[in-house]
PDB file of C-alpha atoms in Angstrom:
ATOM      1  CA  GLY A   1      56.219 117.014  -2.107  1.00  0.00           C
ATOM      2  CA  GLN A   2      58.369 120.008  -0.619  1.00  0.00           C
ATOM      3  CA  GLN A   3      61.295 121.281  -3.474  1.00  0.00           C
ATOM      4  CA  VAL A   4      64.273 123.026  -1.892  1.00  0.00           C
ATOM      5  CA  MET A   5      66.244 126.124  -3.619  1.00  0.00           C
ATOM      6  CA  GLN A   6      69.291 126.535  -2.840  1.00  0.00           C
ATOM      7  CA  ILE A   7      71.929 129.702  -3.757  1.00  0.00           C
ATOM      8  CA  PRO A   8      73.802 130.945  -5.369  1.00  0.00           C
ATOM      9  CA  GLN A   9      75.047 127.926  -7.692  1.00  0.00           C
ATOM     10  CA  TYR A  10      78.714 128.856  -7.331  1.00  0.00           C
ATOM     11  CA  GLN A  11      80.723 131.194  -5.305  1.00  0.00           C
ATOM     12  CA  HIS A  12      84.045 132.232  -6.244  1.00  0.00           C
ATOM     13  CA  VAL A  13      86.229 133.405  -2.328  1.00  0.00           C
ATOM     14  CA  GLN A  14      89.688 135.103  -1.864  1.00  0.00           C
ATOM     15  CA  GLU A  15      91.253 133.211   0.716  1.00  0.00           C
ATOM     16  CA  GLY A  16      90.228 134.984   3.448  1.00  0.00           C
ATOM     17  CA  GLU A  17      87.391 136.599   2.529  1.00  0.00           C
ATOM     18  CA  ASP A  18      83.452 135.266   4.406  1.00  0.00           C
ATOM     19  CA  PHE A  19      80.532 134.019   2.294  1.00  0.00           C
ATOM     20  CA  THR A  20      77.026 132.777   2.757  1.00  0.00           C
ATOM     21  CA  THR A  21      74.648 130.121   0.872  1.00  0.00           C
ATOM     22  CA  TYR A  22      70.667 130.475   1.206  1.00  0.00           C
ATOM     23  CA  CYS A  23      68.814 127.639   0.600  1.00  0.00           C
ATOM     24  CA  ASN A  24      64.507 128.381   0.784  1.00  0.00           C
ATOM     25  CA  SER A  25      61.775 125.891   0.785  1.00  0.00           C
ATOM     26  CA  SER A  26      58.442 125.620  -0.939  1.00  0.00           C
ATOM     27  CA  THR A  27      57.238 124.355   3.172  1.00  0.00           C
ATOM     28  CA  THR A  28      57.318 124.078   5.955  1.00  0.00           C
ATOM     29  CA  LEU A  29      60.578 121.462   7.093  1.00  0.00           C
ATOM     30  CA  SER A  30      60.895 119.226   9.793  1.00  0.00           C
ATOM     31  CA  ASN A  31      64.370 119.432  10.031  1.00  0.00           C
ATOM     32  CA  ILE A  32      67.599 121.178   7.469  1.00  0.00           C
ATOM     33  CA  GLN A  33      70.956 118.609   7.617  1.00  0.00           C
ATOM     34  CA  TRP A  34      73.747 120.259   5.337  1.00  0.00           C
ATOM     35  CA  TYR A  35      76.714 118.339   3.523  1.00  0.00           C
ATOM     36  CA  LYS A  36      79.357 118.534   1.784  1.00  0.00           C
ATOM     37  CA  GLN A  37      81.332 116.698  -0.911  1.00  0.00           C
ATOM     38  CA  ARG A  38      84.799 117.294  -2.229  1.00  0.00           C
ATOM     39  CA  PRO A  39      84.553 117.151  -5.728  1.00  0.00           C
ATOM     40  CA  GLY A  40      85.277 113.007  -6.427  1.00  0.00           C
ATOM     41  CA  GLY A  41      83.795 112.737  -3.387  1.00  0.00           C
ATOM     42  CA  HIS A  42      81.004 111.770  -1.659  1.00  0.00           C
ATOM     43  CA  PRO A  43      78.000 114.035   0.972  1.00  0.00           C
ATOM     44  CA  VAL A  44      79.801 113.992   4.223  1.00  0.00           C
ATOM     45  CA  PHE A  45      77.185 115.180   6.752  1.00  0.00           C
ATOM     46  CA  LEU A  46      78.094 118.776   8.303  1.00  0.00           C
ATOM     47  CA  ILE A  47      75.096 119.500  10.686  1.00  0.00           C
ATOM     48  CA  GLN A  48      71.426 118.501  11.495  1.00  0.00           C
ATOM     49  CA  LEU A  49      69.021 121.746  12.409  1.00  0.00           C
ATOM     50  CA  VAL A  50      65.771 120.977  14.083  1.00  0.00           C
ATOM     51  CA  LYS A  51      64.408 123.950  15.918  1.00  0.00           C
ATOM     52  CA  SER A  52      62.904 126.951  14.901  1.00  0.00           C
ATOM     53  CA  GLY A  53      65.658 129.958  15.250  1.00  0.00           C
ATOM     54  CA  GLU A  54      68.373 127.667  15.785  1.00  0.00           C
ATOM     55  CA  VAL A  55      71.891 128.727  15.595  1.00  0.00           C
ATOM     56  CA  LYS A  56      75.101 126.267  15.369  1.00  0.00           C
ATOM     57  CA  LYS A  57      78.493 126.741  14.850  1.00  0.00           C
ATOM     58  CA  GLN A  58      81.568 124.486  14.095  1.00  0.00           C
ATOM     59  CA  LYS A  59      84.706 126.597  14.149  1.00  0.00           C
ATOM     60  CA  ARG A  60      84.730 128.737  11.032  1.00  0.00           C
ATOM     61  CA  LEU A  61      80.909 127.418  10.112  1.00  0.00           C
ATOM     62  CA  THR A  62      77.919 128.905  11.473  1.00  0.00           C
ATOM     63  CA  PHE A  63      74.753 127.232  10.753  1.00  0.00           C
ATOM     64  CA  GLN A  64      70.968 129.038  11.098  1.00  0.00           C
ATOM     65  CA  PHE A  65      67.643 127.548  10.823  1.00  0.00           C
ATOM     66  CA  GLY A  66      64.762 130.088  10.303  1.00  0.00           C
ATOM     67  CA  GLU A  67      61.841 131.159  12.368  1.00  0.00           C
ATOM     68  CA  ALA A  68      59.310 129.683  10.435  1.00  0.00           C
ATOM     69  CA  LYS A  69      61.747 126.382   9.459  1.00  0.00           C
ATOM     70  CA  LYS A  70      61.260 127.462   5.778  1.00  0.00           C
ATOM     71  CA  ASN A  71      64.843 128.351   4.936  1.00  0.00           C
ATOM     72  CA  SER A  72      68.312 128.027   5.997  1.00  0.00           C
ATOM     73  CA  SER A  73      71.973 129.743   5.813  1.00  0.00           C
ATOM     74  CA  LEU A  74      75.753 128.404   5.594  1.00  0.00           C
ATOM     75  CA  HIS A  75      78.134 131.019   6.802  1.00  0.00           C
ATOM     76  CA  ILE A  76      82.078 130.467   5.996  1.00  0.00           C
ATOM     77  CA  THR A  77      84.271 133.102   7.575  1.00  0.00           C
ATOM     78  CA  ALA A  78      88.084 133.684   6.723  1.00  0.00           C
ATOM     79  CA  THR A  79      87.496 130.987   3.918  1.00  0.00           C
ATOM     80  CA  GLN A  80      90.959 128.490   3.496  1.00  0.00           C
ATOM     81  CA  THR A  81      92.025 126.077   0.688  1.00  0.00           C
ATOM     82  CA  THR A  82      89.818 123.044   2.433  1.00  0.00           C
ATOM     83  CA  ASP A  83      86.475 124.545   2.013  1.00  0.00           C
ATOM     84  CA  VAL A  84      86.661 124.120  -1.793  1.00  0.00           C
ATOM     85  CA  GLY A  85      84.041 121.560  -2.288  1.00  0.00           C
ATOM     86  CA  THR A  86      80.033 122.108  -3.069  1.00  0.00           C
ATOM     87  CA  TYR A  87      77.866 122.306   0.257  1.00  0.00           C
ATOM     88  CA  PHE A  88      74.597 120.938   0.274  1.00  0.00           C
ATOM     89  CA  CYS A  89      71.338 121.558   2.197  1.00  0.00           C
ATOM     90  CA  ALA A  90      68.820 119.051   2.590  1.00  0.00           C
ATOM     91  CA  GLY A  91      65.434 119.341   3.380  1.00  0.00           C
ATOM     92  CA  ARG A  92      63.556 116.575   5.455  1.00  0.00           C
ATOM     93  CA  GLY A  93      59.746 117.285   5.180  1.00  0.00           C
ATOM     94  CA  HIS A  94      57.126 115.705   7.188  1.00  0.00           C
ATOM     95  CA  ASP A  95      56.685 113.107   4.616  1.00  0.00           C
ATOM     96  CA  TYR A  96      60.237 112.239   6.151  1.00  0.00           C
ATOM     97  CA  LYS A  97      61.721 112.354   2.439  1.00  0.00           C
ATOM     98  CA  LEU A  98      65.275 114.404   2.323  1.00  0.00           C
ATOM     99  CA  SER A  99      65.230 116.691  -0.479  1.00  0.00           C
ATOM    100  CA  PHE A 100      68.860 118.249  -1.633  1.00  0.00           C
ATOM    101  CA  GLY A 101      69.446 121.612  -2.810  1.00  0.00           C
ATOM    102  CA  ALA A 102      71.378 122.555  -6.185  1.00  0.00           C
ATOM    103  CA  GLY A 103      74.589 123.043  -4.014  1.00  0.00           C
ATOM    104  CA  THR A 104      77.002 125.846  -4.009  1.00  0.00           C
ATOM    105  CA  THR A 105      79.781 124.966  -5.491  1.00  0.00           C
ATOM    106  CA  VAL A 106      82.260 126.910  -3.736  1.00  0.00           C
ATOM    107  CA  THR A 107      86.111 127.780  -5.322  1.00  0.00           C
ATOM    108  CA  VAL A 108      88.702 129.668  -3.121  1.00  0.00           C
ATOM    109  CA  ARG A 109      91.437 131.730  -4.715  1.00  0.00           C
ATOM    110  CA  ALA A 110      95.058 131.808  -3.056  1.00  0.00           C
TER     111      ALA A 110
ATOM    112  CA  ASP B   1      82.862 101.315  12.022  1.00  0.00           C
ATOM    113  CA  THR B   2      80.810 104.483  10.790  1.00  0.00           C
ATOM    114  CA  GLU B   3      81.518 103.097   7.106  1.00  0.00           C
ATOM    115  CA  VAL B   4      79.214 102.589   3.953  1.00  0.00           C
ATOM    116  CA  THR B   5      80.939 100.905   1.743  1.00  0.00           C
ATOM    117  CA  GLN B   6      79.446 100.384  -1.744  1.00  0.00           C
ATOM    118  CA  THR B   7      81.014  97.608  -4.587  1.00  0.00           C
ATOM    119  CA  PRO B   8      81.997  98.327  -7.244  1.00  0.00           C
ATOM    120  CA  LYS B   9      84.010 101.626  -7.359  1.00  0.00           C
ATOM    121  CA  HIS B  10      83.353 102.046 -10.902  1.00  0.00           C
ATOM    122  CA  LEU B  11      81.194  99.925 -13.181  1.00  0.00           C
ATOM    123  CA  VAL B  12      80.471 100.108 -17.655  1.00  0.00           C
ATOM    124  CA  MET B  13      77.849  98.270 -18.527  1.00  0.00           C
ATOM    125  CA  GLY B  14      75.977  97.532 -22.149  1.00  0.00           C
ATOM    126  CA  MET B  15      72.860  98.379 -22.512  1.00  0.00           C
ATOM    127  CA  THR B  16      71.478  94.344 -22.566  1.00  0.00           C
ATOM    128  CA  ASN B  17      73.774  93.476 -19.539  1.00  0.00           C
ATOM    129  CA  LYS B  18      72.167  92.459 -15.384  1.00  0.00           C
ATOM    130  CA  LYS B  19      74.703  93.538 -13.387  1.00  0.00           C
ATOM    131  CA  SER B  20      74.124  94.723  -9.676  1.00  0.00           C
ATOM    132  CA  LEU B  21      75.345  97.167  -6.877  1.00  0.00           C
ATOM    133  CA  LYS B  22      76.163  96.855  -3.968  1.00  0.00           C
ATOM    134  CA  CYS B  23      76.077  98.100  -0.471  1.00  0.00           C
ATOM    135  CA  GLU B  24      77.464  97.294   2.875  1.00  0.00           C
ATOM    136  CA  GLN B  25      76.920  98.814   6.763  1.00  0.00           C
ATOM    137  CA  HIS B  26      77.854  97.576  10.404  1.00  0.00           C
ATOM    138  CA  MET B  27      76.434 100.431  11.919  1.00  0.00           C
ATOM    139  CA  GLY B  28      73.187  98.774  12.638  1.00  0.00           C
ATOM    140  CA  HIS B  29      71.539 101.570  10.940  1.00  0.00           C
ATOM    141  CA  ARG B  30      67.570 100.604   9.526  1.00  0.00           C
ATOM    142  CA  ALA B  31      67.443 102.937   7.108  1.00  0.00           C
ATOM    143  CA  MET B  32      68.951 102.581   3.763  1.00  0.00           C
ATOM    144  CA  TYR B  33      68.755 104.524   0.724  1.00  0.00           C
ATOM    145  CA  TRP B  34      69.357 104.519  -2.958  1.00  0.00           C
ATOM    146  CA  TYR B  35      70.415 108.060  -4.318  1.00  0.00           C
ATOM    147  CA  LYS B  36      71.442 108.483  -8.046  1.00  0.00           C
ATOM    148  CA  GLN B  37      73.422 111.836  -8.614  1.00  0.00           C
ATOM    149  CA  LYS B  38      74.215 113.181 -12.391  1.00  0.00           C
ATOM    150  CA  ALA B  39      77.231 115.519 -12.688  1.00  0.00           C
ATOM    151  CA  LYS B  40      77.053 118.765 -10.822  1.00  0.00           C
ATOM    152  CA  LYS B  41      73.734 117.880  -9.133  1.00  0.00           C
ATOM    153  CA  PRO B  42      72.159 117.079  -6.090  1.00  0.00           C
ATOM    154  CA  PRO B  43      71.650 113.617  -5.109  1.00  0.00           C
ATOM    155  CA  GLU B  44      68.166 112.550  -6.307  1.00  0.00           C
ATOM    156  CA  LEU B  45      66.604 110.023  -3.872  1.00  0.00           C
ATOM    157  CA  MET B  46      65.535 106.433  -5.545  1.00  0.00           C
ATOM    158  CA  PHE B  47      64.061 104.288  -2.322  1.00  0.00           C
ATOM    159  CA  VAL B  48      63.618 104.274   0.552  1.00  0.00           C
ATOM    160  CA  TYR B  49      64.128 101.076   2.648  1.00  0.00           C
ATOM    161  CA  SER B  50      63.337 101.029   6.249  1.00  0.00           C
ATOM    162  CA  TYR B  51      63.843  97.948   9.084  1.00  0.00           C
ATOM    163  CA  GLU B  52      64.522  95.580   5.318  1.00  0.00           C
ATOM    164  CA  LYS B  53      61.093  96.978   3.679  1.00  0.00           C
ATOM    165  CA  LEU B  54      60.413  99.158   1.121  1.00  0.00           C
ATOM    166  CA  SER B  55      59.051 102.958   2.138  1.00  0.00           C
ATOM    167  CA  ILE B  56      59.497 104.880  -0.612  1.00  0.00           C
ATOM    168  CA  ASN B  57      59.701 104.508  -4.227  1.00  0.00           C
ATOM    169  CA  GLU B  58      60.525 107.670  -6.039  1.00  0.00           C
ATOM    170  CA  SER B  59      58.616 106.537  -9.111  1.00  0.00           C
ATOM    171  CA  VAL B  60      61.847 104.734 -10.286  1.00  0.00           C
ATOM    172  CA  PRO B  61      61.706 102.940 -13.440  1.00  0.00           C
ATOM    173  CA  SER B  62      62.109  98.562 -13.219  1.00  0.00           C
ATOM    174  CA  ARG B  63      65.228  98.185 -15.052  1.00  0.00           C
ATOM    175  CA  PHE B  64      65.624  99.888 -11.807  1.00  0.00           C
ATOM    176  CA  SER B  65      65.222  96.917  -8.972  1.00  0.00           C
ATOM    177  CA  PRO B  66      65.863  97.391  -5.038  1.00  0.00           C
ATOM    178  CA  GLU B  67      66.795  94.591  -2.869  1.00  0.00           C
ATOM    179  CA  CYS B  68      67.410  94.434   0.627  1.00  0.00           C
ATOM    180  CA  PRO B  69      68.744  90.927   1.619  1.00  0.00           C
ATOM    181  CA  ASN B  70      69.348  91.988   5.703  1.00  0.00           C
ATOM    182  CA  SER B  71      69.643  94.985   8.010  1.00  0.00           C
ATOM    183  CA  SER B  72      73.495  95.599   6.496  1.00  0.00           C
ATOM    184  CA  LEU B  73      73.185  95.026   3.376  1.00  0.00           C
ATOM    185  CA  LEU B  74      71.249  96.478  -0.017  1.00  0.00           C
ATOM    186  CA  ASN B  75      71.634  95.420  -3.525  1.00  0.00           C
ATOM    187  CA  LEU B  76      70.706  97.952  -6.520  1.00  0.00           C
ATOM    188  CA  HIS B  77      69.878  95.302 -10.046  1.00  0.00           C
ATOM    189  CA  LEU B  78      70.255  96.573 -13.250  1.00  0.00           C
ATOM    190  CA  HIS B  79      69.106  95.260 -16.301  1.00  0.00           C
ATOM    191  CA  ALA B  80      68.618  96.914 -19.495  1.00  0.00           C
ATOM    192  CA  LEU B  81      69.793 100.129 -18.710  1.00  0.00           C
ATOM    193  CA  GLN B  82      69.786 103.518 -21.438  1.00  0.00           C
ATOM    194  CA  PRO B  83      73.223 105.932 -21.894  1.00  0.00           C
ATOM    195  CA  GLU B  84      71.149 107.939 -19.627  1.00  0.00           C
ATOM    196  CA  ASP B  85      71.461 106.603 -16.897  1.00  0.00           C
ATOM    197  CA  SER B  86      75.318 106.802 -16.566  1.00  0.00           C
ATOM    198  CA  ALA B  87      75.701 108.568 -12.501  1.00  0.00           C
ATOM    199  CA  LEU B  88      77.020 108.542  -9.631  1.00  0.00           C
ATOM    200  CA  TYR B  89      74.868 105.439  -7.583  1.00  0.00           C
ATOM    201  CA  LEU B  90      75.379 106.824  -3.724  1.00  0.00           C
ATOM    202  CA  CYS B  91      73.948 104.519  -0.965  1.00  0.00           C
ATOM    203  CA  ALA B  92      73.196 105.862   2.214  1.00  0.00           C
ATOM    204  CA  SER B  93      72.200 104.430   5.582  1.00  0.00           C
ATOM    205  CA  SER B  94      71.183 106.357   8.627  1.00  0.00           C
ATOM    206  CA  GLN B  95      70.192 105.367  12.273  1.00  0.00           C
ATOM    207  CA  GLY B  96      66.736 104.379  13.529  1.00  0.00           C
ATOM    208  CA  ASP B  97      63.949 104.272  10.716  1.00  0.00           C
ATOM    209  CA  ILE B  98      62.957 106.680   8.141  1.00  0.00           C
ATOM    210  CA  ARG B  99      61.058 109.687  10.465  1.00  0.00           C
ATOM    211  CA  GLY B 100      64.316 109.791  12.491  1.00  0.00           C
ATOM    212  CA  ASP B 101      65.690 112.801  12.959  1.00  0.00           C
ATOM    213  CA  THR B 102      69.539 111.530  11.939  1.00  0.00           C
ATOM    214  CA  GLU B 103      72.279 112.169   9.515  1.00  0.00           C
ATOM    215  CA  ALA B 104      72.651 109.957   6.264  1.00  0.00           C
ATOM    216  CA  PHE B 105      76.320 108.539   5.789  1.00  0.00           C
ATOM    217  CA  PHE B 106      76.993 107.459   2.158  1.00  0.00           C
ATOM    218  CA  GLY B 107      78.834 105.572   0.295  1.00  0.00           C
ATOM    219  CA  GLN B 108      81.803 106.525  -1.937  1.00  0.00           C
ATOM    220  CA  GLY B 109      79.023 105.662  -4.558  1.00  0.00           C
ATOM    221  CA  THR B 110      79.522 103.567  -7.772  1.00  0.00           C
ATOM    222  CA  ARG B 111      80.024 105.414 -10.746  1.00  0.00           C
ATOM    223  CA  LEU B 112      78.486 104.407 -13.647  1.00  0.00           C
ATOM    224  CA  THR B 113      79.102 104.103 -17.361  1.00  0.00           C
ATOM    225  CA  VAL B 114      75.953 102.499 -19.733  1.00  0.00           C
ATOM    226  CA  VAL B 115      77.265 102.044 -23.524  1.00  0.00           C
TER     227      VAL B 115
END
């Protein structure tokens, strides 16, 4: 089955700075989803990307899906303390299974 | 109602015990999932039910036994677990069947400790 790699594993960010987390799949994906899990919480859906080259924005969050549908990124601008948590990408392969990346755990320095 | 409800929230069980985890959703979702999540790790898929039928079993040991009594309920029966099975068990649901390109709604999880 497909494997979804995600980097970096940890991101320590100064409040107000930007950062990006990246996902790469070993195989072409049907779609990719992004989730956020706050400490002690459960994964919460952020967005889904389906089309090759797709870009979607949610306020300070920008999500991209690569042209080959094998990679994706999440870029957060002007990081706030509310952005703390672990961000997971989850790729759906053609076997319909949703495979989660290892996650990027974000901490914010005020 | 956009919630997936899991009970209990916490469970401590001995290795010889039998217990069950319960999951309920009233969103009309037809796909339901069990995931296992260890600390600082991503969720790992265990089982998928689509239209109340088991569609995917990710080679999970038989000491975990899923059950889908109806379209709103999903259970996970536990028997003779090992300490390494201690984890957060997450239930999720999504609209349509597993081929649908829709988001998964996760419950808050059951934090299981096997002693």
